[in-house]
CSV table of C-alpha atoms in Angstrom, one decimal:
chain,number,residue,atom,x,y,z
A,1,UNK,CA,16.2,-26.9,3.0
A,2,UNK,CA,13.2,-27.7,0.7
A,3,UNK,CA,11.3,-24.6,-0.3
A,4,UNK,CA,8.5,-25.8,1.1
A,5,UNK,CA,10.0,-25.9,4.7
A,6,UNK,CA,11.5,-22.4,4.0
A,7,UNK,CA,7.7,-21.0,2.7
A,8,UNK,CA,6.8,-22.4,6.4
A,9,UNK,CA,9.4,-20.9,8.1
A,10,UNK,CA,8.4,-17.4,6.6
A,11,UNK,CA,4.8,-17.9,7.8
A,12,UNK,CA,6.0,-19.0,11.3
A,13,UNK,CA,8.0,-15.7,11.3
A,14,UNK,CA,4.5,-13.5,11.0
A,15,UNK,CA,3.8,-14.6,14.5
A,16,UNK,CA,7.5,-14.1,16.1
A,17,UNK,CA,7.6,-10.5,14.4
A,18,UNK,CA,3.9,-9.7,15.8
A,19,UNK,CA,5.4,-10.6,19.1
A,20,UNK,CA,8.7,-8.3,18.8
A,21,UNK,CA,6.6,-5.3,17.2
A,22,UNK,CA,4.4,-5.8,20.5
A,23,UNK,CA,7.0,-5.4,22.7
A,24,UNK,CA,9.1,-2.7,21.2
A,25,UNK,CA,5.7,-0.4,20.3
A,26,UNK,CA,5.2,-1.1,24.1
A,27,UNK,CA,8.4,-0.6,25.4
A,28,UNK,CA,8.3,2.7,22.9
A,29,UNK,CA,5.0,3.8,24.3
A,30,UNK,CA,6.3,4.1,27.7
A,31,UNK,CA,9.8,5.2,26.9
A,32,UNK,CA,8.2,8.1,25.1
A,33,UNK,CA,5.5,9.1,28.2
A,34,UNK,CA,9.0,10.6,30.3
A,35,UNK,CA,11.5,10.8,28.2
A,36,UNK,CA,13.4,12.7,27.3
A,37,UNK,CA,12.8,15.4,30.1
A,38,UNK,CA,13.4,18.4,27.6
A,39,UNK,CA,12.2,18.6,24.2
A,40,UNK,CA,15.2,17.6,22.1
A,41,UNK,CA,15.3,17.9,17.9
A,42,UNK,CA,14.0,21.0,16.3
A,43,UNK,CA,11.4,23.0,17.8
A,44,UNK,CA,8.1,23.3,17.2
A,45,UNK,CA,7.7,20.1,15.3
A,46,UNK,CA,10.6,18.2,14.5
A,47,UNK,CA,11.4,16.6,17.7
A,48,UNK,CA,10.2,15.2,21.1
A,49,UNK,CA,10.0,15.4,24.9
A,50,UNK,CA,8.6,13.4,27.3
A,51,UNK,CA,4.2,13.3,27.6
A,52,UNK,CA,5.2,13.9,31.6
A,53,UNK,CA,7.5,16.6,31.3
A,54,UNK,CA,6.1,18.6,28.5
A,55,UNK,CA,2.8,18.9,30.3
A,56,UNK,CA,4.8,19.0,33.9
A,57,UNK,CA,2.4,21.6,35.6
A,58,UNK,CA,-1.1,20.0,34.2
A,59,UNK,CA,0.5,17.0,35.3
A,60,UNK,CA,1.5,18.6,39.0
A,61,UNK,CA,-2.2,20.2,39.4
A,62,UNK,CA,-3.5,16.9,38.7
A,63,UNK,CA,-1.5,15.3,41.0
A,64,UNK,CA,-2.9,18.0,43.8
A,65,UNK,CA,-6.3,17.8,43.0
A,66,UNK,CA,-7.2,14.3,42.0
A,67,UNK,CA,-4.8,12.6,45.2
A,68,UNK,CA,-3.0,15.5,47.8
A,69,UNK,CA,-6.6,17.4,48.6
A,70,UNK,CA,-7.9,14.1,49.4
A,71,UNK,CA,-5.7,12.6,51.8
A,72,UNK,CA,-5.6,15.8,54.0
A,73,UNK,CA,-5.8,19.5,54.8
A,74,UNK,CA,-3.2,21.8,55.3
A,75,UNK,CA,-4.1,22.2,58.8
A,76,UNK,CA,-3.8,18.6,59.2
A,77,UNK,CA,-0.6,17.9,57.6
A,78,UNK,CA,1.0,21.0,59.9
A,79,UNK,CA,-1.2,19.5,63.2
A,80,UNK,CA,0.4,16.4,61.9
A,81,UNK,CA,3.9,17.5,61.6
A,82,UNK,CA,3.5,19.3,65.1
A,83,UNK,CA,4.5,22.6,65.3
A,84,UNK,CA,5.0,21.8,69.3
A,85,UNK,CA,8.2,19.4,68.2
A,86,UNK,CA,8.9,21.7,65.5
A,87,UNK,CA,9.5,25.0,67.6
A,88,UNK,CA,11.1,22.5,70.2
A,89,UNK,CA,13.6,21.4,67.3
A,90,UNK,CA,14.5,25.4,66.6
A,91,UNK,CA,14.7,26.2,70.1
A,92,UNK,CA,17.2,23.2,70.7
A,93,UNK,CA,19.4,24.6,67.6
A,94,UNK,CA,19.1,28.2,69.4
A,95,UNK,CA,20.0,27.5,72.9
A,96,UNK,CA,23.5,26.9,72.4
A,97,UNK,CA,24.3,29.7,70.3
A,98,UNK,CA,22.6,32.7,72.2
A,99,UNK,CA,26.1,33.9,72.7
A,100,UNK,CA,27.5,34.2,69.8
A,101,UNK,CA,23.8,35.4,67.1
A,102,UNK,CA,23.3,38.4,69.8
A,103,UNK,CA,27.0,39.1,69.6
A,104,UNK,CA,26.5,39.0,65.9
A,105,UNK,CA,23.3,41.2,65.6
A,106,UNK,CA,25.0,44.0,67.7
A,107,UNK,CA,28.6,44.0,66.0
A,108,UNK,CA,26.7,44.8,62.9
A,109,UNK,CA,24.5,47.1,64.1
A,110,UNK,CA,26.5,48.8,66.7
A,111,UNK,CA,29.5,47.8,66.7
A,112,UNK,CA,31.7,50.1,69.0
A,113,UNK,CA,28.6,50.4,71.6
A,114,UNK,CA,28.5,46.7,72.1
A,115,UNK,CA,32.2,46.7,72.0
A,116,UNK,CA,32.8,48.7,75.1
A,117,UNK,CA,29.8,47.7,77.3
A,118,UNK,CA,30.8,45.7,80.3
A,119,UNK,CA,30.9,42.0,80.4
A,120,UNK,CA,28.4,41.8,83.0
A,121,UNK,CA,25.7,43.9,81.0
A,122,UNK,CA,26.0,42.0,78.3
A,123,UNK,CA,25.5,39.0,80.1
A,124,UNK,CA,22.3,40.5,81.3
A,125,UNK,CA,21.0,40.3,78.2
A,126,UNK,CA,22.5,37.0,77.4
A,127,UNK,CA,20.7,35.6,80.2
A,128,UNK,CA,17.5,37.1,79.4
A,129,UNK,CA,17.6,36.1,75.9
A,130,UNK,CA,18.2,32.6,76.8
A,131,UNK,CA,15.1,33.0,79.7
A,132,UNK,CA,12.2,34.4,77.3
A,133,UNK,CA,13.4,32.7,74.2
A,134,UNK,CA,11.1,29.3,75.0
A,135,UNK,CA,7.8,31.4,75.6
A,136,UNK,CA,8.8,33.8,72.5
A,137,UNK,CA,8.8,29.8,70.0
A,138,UNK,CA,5.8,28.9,72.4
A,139,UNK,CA,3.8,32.1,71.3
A,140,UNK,CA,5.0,32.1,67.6
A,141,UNK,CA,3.7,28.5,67.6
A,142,UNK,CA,0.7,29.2,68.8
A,143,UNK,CA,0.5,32.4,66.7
A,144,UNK,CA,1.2,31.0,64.0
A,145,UNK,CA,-0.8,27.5,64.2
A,146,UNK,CA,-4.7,28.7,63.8
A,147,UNK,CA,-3.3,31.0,60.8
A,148,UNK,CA,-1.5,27.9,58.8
A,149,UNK,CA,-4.3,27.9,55.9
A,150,UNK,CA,-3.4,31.9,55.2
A,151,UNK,CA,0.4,31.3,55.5
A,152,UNK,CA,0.9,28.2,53.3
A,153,UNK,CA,-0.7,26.7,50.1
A,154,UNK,CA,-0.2,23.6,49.6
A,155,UNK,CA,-1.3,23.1,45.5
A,156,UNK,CA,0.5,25.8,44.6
A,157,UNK,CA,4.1,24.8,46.7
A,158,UNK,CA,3.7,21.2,45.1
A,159,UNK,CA,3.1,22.3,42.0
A,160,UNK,CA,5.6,24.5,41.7
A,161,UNK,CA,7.9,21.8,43.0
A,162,UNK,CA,7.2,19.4,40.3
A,163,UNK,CA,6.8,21.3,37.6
A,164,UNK,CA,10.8,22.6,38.4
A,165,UNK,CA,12.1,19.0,39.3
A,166,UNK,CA,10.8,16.9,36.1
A,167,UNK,CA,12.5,13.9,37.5
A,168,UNK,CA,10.5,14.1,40.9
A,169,UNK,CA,7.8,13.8,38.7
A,170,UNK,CA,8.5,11.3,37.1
A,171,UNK,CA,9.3,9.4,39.9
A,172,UNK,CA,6.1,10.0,41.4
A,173,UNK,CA,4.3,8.1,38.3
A,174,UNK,CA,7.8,5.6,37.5
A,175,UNK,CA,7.5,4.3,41.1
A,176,UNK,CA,3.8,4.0,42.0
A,177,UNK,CA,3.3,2.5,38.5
A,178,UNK,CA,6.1,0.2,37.9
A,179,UNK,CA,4.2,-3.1,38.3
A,180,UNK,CA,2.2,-2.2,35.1
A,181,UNK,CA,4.4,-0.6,33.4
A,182,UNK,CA,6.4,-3.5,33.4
A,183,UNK,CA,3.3,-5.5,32.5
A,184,UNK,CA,2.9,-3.1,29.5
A,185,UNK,CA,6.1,-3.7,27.9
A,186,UNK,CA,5.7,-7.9,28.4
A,187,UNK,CA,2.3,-7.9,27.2
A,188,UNK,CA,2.9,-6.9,24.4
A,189,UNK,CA,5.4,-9.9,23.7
A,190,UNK,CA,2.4,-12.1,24.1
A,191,UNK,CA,-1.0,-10.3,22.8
A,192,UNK,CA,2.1,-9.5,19.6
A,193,UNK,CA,1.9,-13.3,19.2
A,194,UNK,CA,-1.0,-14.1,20.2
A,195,UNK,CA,-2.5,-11.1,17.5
A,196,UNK,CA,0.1,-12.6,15.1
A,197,UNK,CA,-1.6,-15.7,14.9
A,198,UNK,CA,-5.1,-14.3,13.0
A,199,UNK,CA,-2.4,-12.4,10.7
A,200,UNK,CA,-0.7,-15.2,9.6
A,201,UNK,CA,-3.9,-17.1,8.5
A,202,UNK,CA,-4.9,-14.1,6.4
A,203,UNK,CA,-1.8,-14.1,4.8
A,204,UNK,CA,-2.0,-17.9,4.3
A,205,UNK,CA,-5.3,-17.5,2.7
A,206,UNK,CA,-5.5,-14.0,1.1
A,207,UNK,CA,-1.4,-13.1,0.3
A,208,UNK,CA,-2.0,-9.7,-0.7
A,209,UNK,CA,0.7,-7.2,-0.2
A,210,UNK,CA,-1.9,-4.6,2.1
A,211,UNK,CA,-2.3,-7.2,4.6
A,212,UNK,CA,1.3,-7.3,6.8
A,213,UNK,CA,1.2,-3.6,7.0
A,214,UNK,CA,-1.9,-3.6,8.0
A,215,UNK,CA,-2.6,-6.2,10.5
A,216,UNK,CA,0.9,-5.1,11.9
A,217,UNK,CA,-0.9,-1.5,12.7
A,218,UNK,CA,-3.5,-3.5,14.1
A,219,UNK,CA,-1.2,-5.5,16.5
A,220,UNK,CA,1.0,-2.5,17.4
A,221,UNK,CA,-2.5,-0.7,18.2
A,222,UNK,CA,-4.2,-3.5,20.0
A,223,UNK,CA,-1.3,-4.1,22.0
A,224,UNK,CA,-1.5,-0.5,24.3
A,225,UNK,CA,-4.9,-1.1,24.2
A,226,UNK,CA,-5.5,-3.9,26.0
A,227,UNK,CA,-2.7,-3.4,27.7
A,228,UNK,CA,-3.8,0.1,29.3
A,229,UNK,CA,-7.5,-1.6,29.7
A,230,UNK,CA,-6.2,-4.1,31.7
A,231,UNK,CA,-4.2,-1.5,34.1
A,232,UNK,CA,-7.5,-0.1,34.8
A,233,UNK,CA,-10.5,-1.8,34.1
A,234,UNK,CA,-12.6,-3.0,35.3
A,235,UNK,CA,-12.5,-0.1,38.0
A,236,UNK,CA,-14.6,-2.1,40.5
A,237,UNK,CA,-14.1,-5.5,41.3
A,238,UNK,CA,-16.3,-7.8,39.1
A,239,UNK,CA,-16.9,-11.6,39.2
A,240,UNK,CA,-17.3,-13.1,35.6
A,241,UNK,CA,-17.4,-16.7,35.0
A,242,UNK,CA,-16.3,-17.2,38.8
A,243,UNK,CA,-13.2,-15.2,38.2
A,244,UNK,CA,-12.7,-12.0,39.9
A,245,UNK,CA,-11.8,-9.6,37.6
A,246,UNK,CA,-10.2,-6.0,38.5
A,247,UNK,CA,-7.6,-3.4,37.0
A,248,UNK,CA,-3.8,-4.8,37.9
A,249,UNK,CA,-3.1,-1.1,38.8
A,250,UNK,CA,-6.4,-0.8,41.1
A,251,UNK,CA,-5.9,-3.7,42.9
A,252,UNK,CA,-2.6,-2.5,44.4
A,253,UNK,CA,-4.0,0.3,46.1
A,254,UNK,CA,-3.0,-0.7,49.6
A,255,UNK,CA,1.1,-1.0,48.4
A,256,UNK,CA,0.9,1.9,46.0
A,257,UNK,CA,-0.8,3.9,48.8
A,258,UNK,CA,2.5,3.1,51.2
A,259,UNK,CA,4.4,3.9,48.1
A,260,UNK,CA,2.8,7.6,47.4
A,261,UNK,CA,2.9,8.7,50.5
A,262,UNK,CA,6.2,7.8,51.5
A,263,UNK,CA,7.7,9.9,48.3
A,264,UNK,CA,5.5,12.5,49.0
A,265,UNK,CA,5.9,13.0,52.5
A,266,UNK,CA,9.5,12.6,52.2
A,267,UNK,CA,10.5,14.4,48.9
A,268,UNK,CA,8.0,17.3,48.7
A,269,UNK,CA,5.8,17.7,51.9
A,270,UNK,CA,9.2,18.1,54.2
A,271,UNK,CA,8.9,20.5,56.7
A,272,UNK,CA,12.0,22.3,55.3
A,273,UNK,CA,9.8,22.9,52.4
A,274,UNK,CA,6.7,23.5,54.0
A,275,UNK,CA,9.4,26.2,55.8
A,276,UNK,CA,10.4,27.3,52.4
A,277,UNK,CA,7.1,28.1,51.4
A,278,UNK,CA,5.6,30.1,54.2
A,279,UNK,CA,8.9,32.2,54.0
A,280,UNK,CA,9.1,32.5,50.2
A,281,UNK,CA,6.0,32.1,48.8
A,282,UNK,CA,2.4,34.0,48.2
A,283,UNK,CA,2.2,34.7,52.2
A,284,UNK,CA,5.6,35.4,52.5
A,285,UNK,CA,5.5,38.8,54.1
A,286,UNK,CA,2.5,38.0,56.6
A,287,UNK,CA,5.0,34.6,57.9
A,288,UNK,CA,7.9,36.9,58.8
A,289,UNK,CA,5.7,39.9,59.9
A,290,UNK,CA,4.6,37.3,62.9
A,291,UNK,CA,8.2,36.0,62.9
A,292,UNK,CA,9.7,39.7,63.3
A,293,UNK,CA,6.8,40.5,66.0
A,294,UNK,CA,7.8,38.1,68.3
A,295,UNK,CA,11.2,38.2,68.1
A,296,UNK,CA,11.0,41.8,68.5
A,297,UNK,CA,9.2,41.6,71.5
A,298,UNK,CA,11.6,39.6,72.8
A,299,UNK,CA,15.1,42.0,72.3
A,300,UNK,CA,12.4,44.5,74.7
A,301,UNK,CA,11.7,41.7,77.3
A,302,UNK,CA,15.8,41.3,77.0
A,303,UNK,CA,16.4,44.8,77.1
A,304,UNK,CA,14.9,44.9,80.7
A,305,UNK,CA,16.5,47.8,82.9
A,306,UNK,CA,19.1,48.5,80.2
A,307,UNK,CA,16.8,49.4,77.2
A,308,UNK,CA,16.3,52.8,78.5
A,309,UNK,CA,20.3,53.6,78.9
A,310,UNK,CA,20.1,51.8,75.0
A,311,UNK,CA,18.0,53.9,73.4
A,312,UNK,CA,19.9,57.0,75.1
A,313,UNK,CA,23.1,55.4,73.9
A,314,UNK,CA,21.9,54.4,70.1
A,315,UNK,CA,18.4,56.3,70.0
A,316,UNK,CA,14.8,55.4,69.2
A,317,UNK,CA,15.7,54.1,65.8
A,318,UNK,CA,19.0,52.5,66.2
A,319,UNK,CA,17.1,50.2,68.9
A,320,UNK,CA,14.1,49.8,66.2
A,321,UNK,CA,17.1,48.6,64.2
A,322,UNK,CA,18.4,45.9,66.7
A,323,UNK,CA,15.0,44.4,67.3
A,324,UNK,CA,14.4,44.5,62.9
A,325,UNK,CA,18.3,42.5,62.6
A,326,UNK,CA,16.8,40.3,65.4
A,327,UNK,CA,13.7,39.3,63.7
A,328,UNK,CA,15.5,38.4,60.4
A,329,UNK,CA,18.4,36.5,61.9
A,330,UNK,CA,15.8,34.6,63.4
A,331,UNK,CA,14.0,33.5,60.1
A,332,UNK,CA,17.1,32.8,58.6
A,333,UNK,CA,17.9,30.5,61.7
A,334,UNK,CA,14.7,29.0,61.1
A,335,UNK,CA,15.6,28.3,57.7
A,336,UNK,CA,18.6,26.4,58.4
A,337,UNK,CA,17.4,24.6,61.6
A,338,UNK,CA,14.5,22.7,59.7
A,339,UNK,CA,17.1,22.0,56.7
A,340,UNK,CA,18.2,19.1,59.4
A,341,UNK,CA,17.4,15.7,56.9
A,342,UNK,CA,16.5,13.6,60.3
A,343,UNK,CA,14.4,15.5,61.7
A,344,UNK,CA,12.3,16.1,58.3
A,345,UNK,CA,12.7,12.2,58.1
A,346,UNK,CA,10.9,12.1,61.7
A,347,UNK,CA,8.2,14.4,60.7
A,348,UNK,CA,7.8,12.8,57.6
A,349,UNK,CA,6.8,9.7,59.1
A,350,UNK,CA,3.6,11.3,61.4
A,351,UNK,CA,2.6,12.6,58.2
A,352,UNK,CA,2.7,9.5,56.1
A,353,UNK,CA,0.6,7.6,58.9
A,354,UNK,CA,-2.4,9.3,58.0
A,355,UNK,CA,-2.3,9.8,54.3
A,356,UNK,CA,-1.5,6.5,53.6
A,357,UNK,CA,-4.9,5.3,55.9
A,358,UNK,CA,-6.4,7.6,53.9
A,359,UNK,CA,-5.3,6.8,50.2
A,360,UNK,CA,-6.1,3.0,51.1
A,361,UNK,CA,-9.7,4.3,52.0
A,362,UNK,CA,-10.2,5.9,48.5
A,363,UNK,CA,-12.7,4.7,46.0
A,364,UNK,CA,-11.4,2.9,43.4
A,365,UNK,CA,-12.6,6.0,40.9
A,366,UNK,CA,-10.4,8.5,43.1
A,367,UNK,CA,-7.8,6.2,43.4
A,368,UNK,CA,-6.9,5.5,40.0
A,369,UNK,CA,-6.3,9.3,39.2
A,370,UNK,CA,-3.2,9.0,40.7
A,371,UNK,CA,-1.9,7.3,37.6
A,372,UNK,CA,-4.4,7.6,35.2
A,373,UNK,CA,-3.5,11.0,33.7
A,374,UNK,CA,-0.3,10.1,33.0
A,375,UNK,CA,-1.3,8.0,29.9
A,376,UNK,CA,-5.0,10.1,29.2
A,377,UNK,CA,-3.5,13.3,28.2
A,378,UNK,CA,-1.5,11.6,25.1
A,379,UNK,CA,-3.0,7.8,24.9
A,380,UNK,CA,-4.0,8.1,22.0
A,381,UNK,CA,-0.8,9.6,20.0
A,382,UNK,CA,0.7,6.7,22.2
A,383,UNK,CA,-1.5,4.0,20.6
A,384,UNK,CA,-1.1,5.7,17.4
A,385,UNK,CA,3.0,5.7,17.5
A,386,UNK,CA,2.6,1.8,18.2
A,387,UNK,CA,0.2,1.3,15.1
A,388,UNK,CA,2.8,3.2,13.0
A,389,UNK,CA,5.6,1.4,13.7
A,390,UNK,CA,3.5,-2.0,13.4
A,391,UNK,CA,2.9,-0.7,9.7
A,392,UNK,CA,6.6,-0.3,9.1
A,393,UNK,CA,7.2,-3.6,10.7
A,394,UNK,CA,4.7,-5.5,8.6
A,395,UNK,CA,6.0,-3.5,5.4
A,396,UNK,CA,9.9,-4.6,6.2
A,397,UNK,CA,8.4,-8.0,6.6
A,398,UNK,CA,6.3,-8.0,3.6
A,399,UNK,CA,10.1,-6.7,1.4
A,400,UNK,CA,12.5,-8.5,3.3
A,401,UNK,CA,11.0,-12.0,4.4
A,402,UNK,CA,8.2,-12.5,1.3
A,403,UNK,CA,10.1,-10.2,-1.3
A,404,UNK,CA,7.9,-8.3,-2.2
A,405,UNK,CA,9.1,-5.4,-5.0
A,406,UNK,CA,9.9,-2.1,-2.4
């Protein structure tokens, strides 16, 4: 090979390398947004963890604020879920065991009293049980439906959620975004080349050592950038030259919007954790005070014509007990009942309905928020990384292909 074909072939590399430090700073930039989900290396500076993760509860109250509080109340995701199928769901999972949960409450309460009563007046209460237990879930539901907003907050149960399960966060941003996230990482094959091109003419003409280092910041820079501005501008549909123009990430609003909501309403607005949070969280006490009333209420409507000889037999407070046992068994039956994954797959659906008709509905300002933060908190470190390793690129190129002196 003549040395003139081989200075060619070094030129033509300028634009090949562009194109490889353009897809690697891309591929990089994205890598680096989720992974890895703990900070790994030496803390506080020598080391990394993913954009996502490491700001996992800005990142969650964003989520809330800029999409969830949009697409719906609370009151409207419960009305949605309906209560009405959801006590008919606990009753069903009751029913069938009446026997055996009062058997249990009274064996550990008072064991040798309920031991030597008669068959026939424990059936009484059986029976009784089983009669008032479908207007006991009837007025707990209806109890309980008016005071939803008091009992259940939705930002801080999501956000909570996701800032514990880092890879349901990522998820969230991974899935709805993985059209242009894809397009990131082969862009910046193409602009690489495409920027290469200018590069290789001012080496060609001006072949001083500054200028691969350089221009290869400048392609690994320019590459996110246009990339990210592409994703998301123009917000609004425009029409230049006759052509249409609009952000790739915008224009998918209806399929992202099916997308969302679906994960949403099936990962983290469940009724089992919906549930969860009235019975664990902030309003905890106030959810099982109204679950303890009613169930209360019902061991006297059970008690009938025996509660007198009961409270004789076991006294005021040992039946105060009963009716206390009987008011948490039933919030842990609760508990269990809406752990069911079918049913939550049911009610998930009624839920997604609406906030997906909804989220398609958004402006195209509200609706890119949904993705948008996950590349504003840190963009520009992002962009900066891929102008770095550009620079290192152009200077391995500048040593290795041209030969220059290290």
């Amino acid at each position: 090979m003549t040395l003139e074909w081989l200075e060619l072939l070094k030129l033509g590399s300028i634009p090949l390398i562009a194109a490889v430090v353009g897809w690697s700073t891309n591929w990089l930039a994205i890598r680096l947004t989720f992974y890895p989900l703990e900070f790994t290396g030496l803390k506080p500076v020598f080391g990394w963890q993913g954009i996502i993760p490491s700001k996992a509860r800005r990142m969650a109250e964003i989520c809330v604020d800029s999409t969830l509080t949009k697409l719906g109340t609370v009151t409207e995701i419960v009305e949605k879920m309906n209560p009405s199928v959801i006590g008919q769901h606990i009753l069903a999972s009751i029913e069938p065991r009446i026997d055996e949960l009062v058997d249990e409450v009274m064996l550990k309460r008072h064991r040798t009293l309920w031991q030597n009563l008669p068959r026939s007046v424990k059936h009484i209460a059986y029976q009784r049980i089983e009669d008032e237990l479908p207007n006991t879930i009837d007025a707990l539901v209806d109890d309980m439906s008016p005071k939803i907003e008091e009992l259940f907050d939705l930002k801080t149960m999501v956000v909570a959620q996701l800032e514990q399960d880092k890879t349901l966060l990522n998820r969230i941003f991974l899935e709805c975004g993985a059209n242009e996230f894809r397009f990131i990482v082969r862009s910046g094959l193409w602009f690489g080349f495409v920027f290469g091109i200018p590069q290789l003419l001012l080496w060609y003409f001006f072949p001083s050592g500054w200028i691969l280092p350089i221009c290869g910041f400048a392609v690994g820079w320019a590459t996110n950038w246009v990339a990210l501005n592409m994703i998301f501008r123009p917000v609004n549909p425009t029409r230049i030259i006759g052509f249409t123009l609009h952000g790739l990430f915008l224009k998918r609003q209806p399929e992202v919007s099916e997308l969302f909501c679906k994960l949403v309403t099936e990962e983290i607005l469940t009724v089992e954790k919906v549930a969860q949070a009235m019975l664990q969280g902030q309003h905890a006490e106030r959810t099982r005070a109204l679950i303890r009333k009613h169930f209360e209420a019902l061991v006297d409507d059970a008690a009938g014509l025996i509660k007198p000889l009961a409270q004789v037999a076991i006294g005021p407070k040992g039946f105060a007990d009963i009716k206390k046992e009987t008011g948490l068994k039933a919030i842990d039956i609760s508990k269990e009942t809406l752990s069911d994954p079918l049913f939550n797959r049911e009610r998930a659906q009624a839920v997604q309905e609406i906030m997906a008709e909804r989220m398609r509905a958004l402006p195209s300002e509200d609706f890119q928020n949904l993705l948008r933060p996950c590349f504003q908190e840190d963009e520009i470190k992002l962009i900066l990384i891929g102008g770095v390793l550009g620079a290192l690129a152009g200077l391995a190129q500048l040593v290795w292909v041209f030969g220059a002196p290290i």
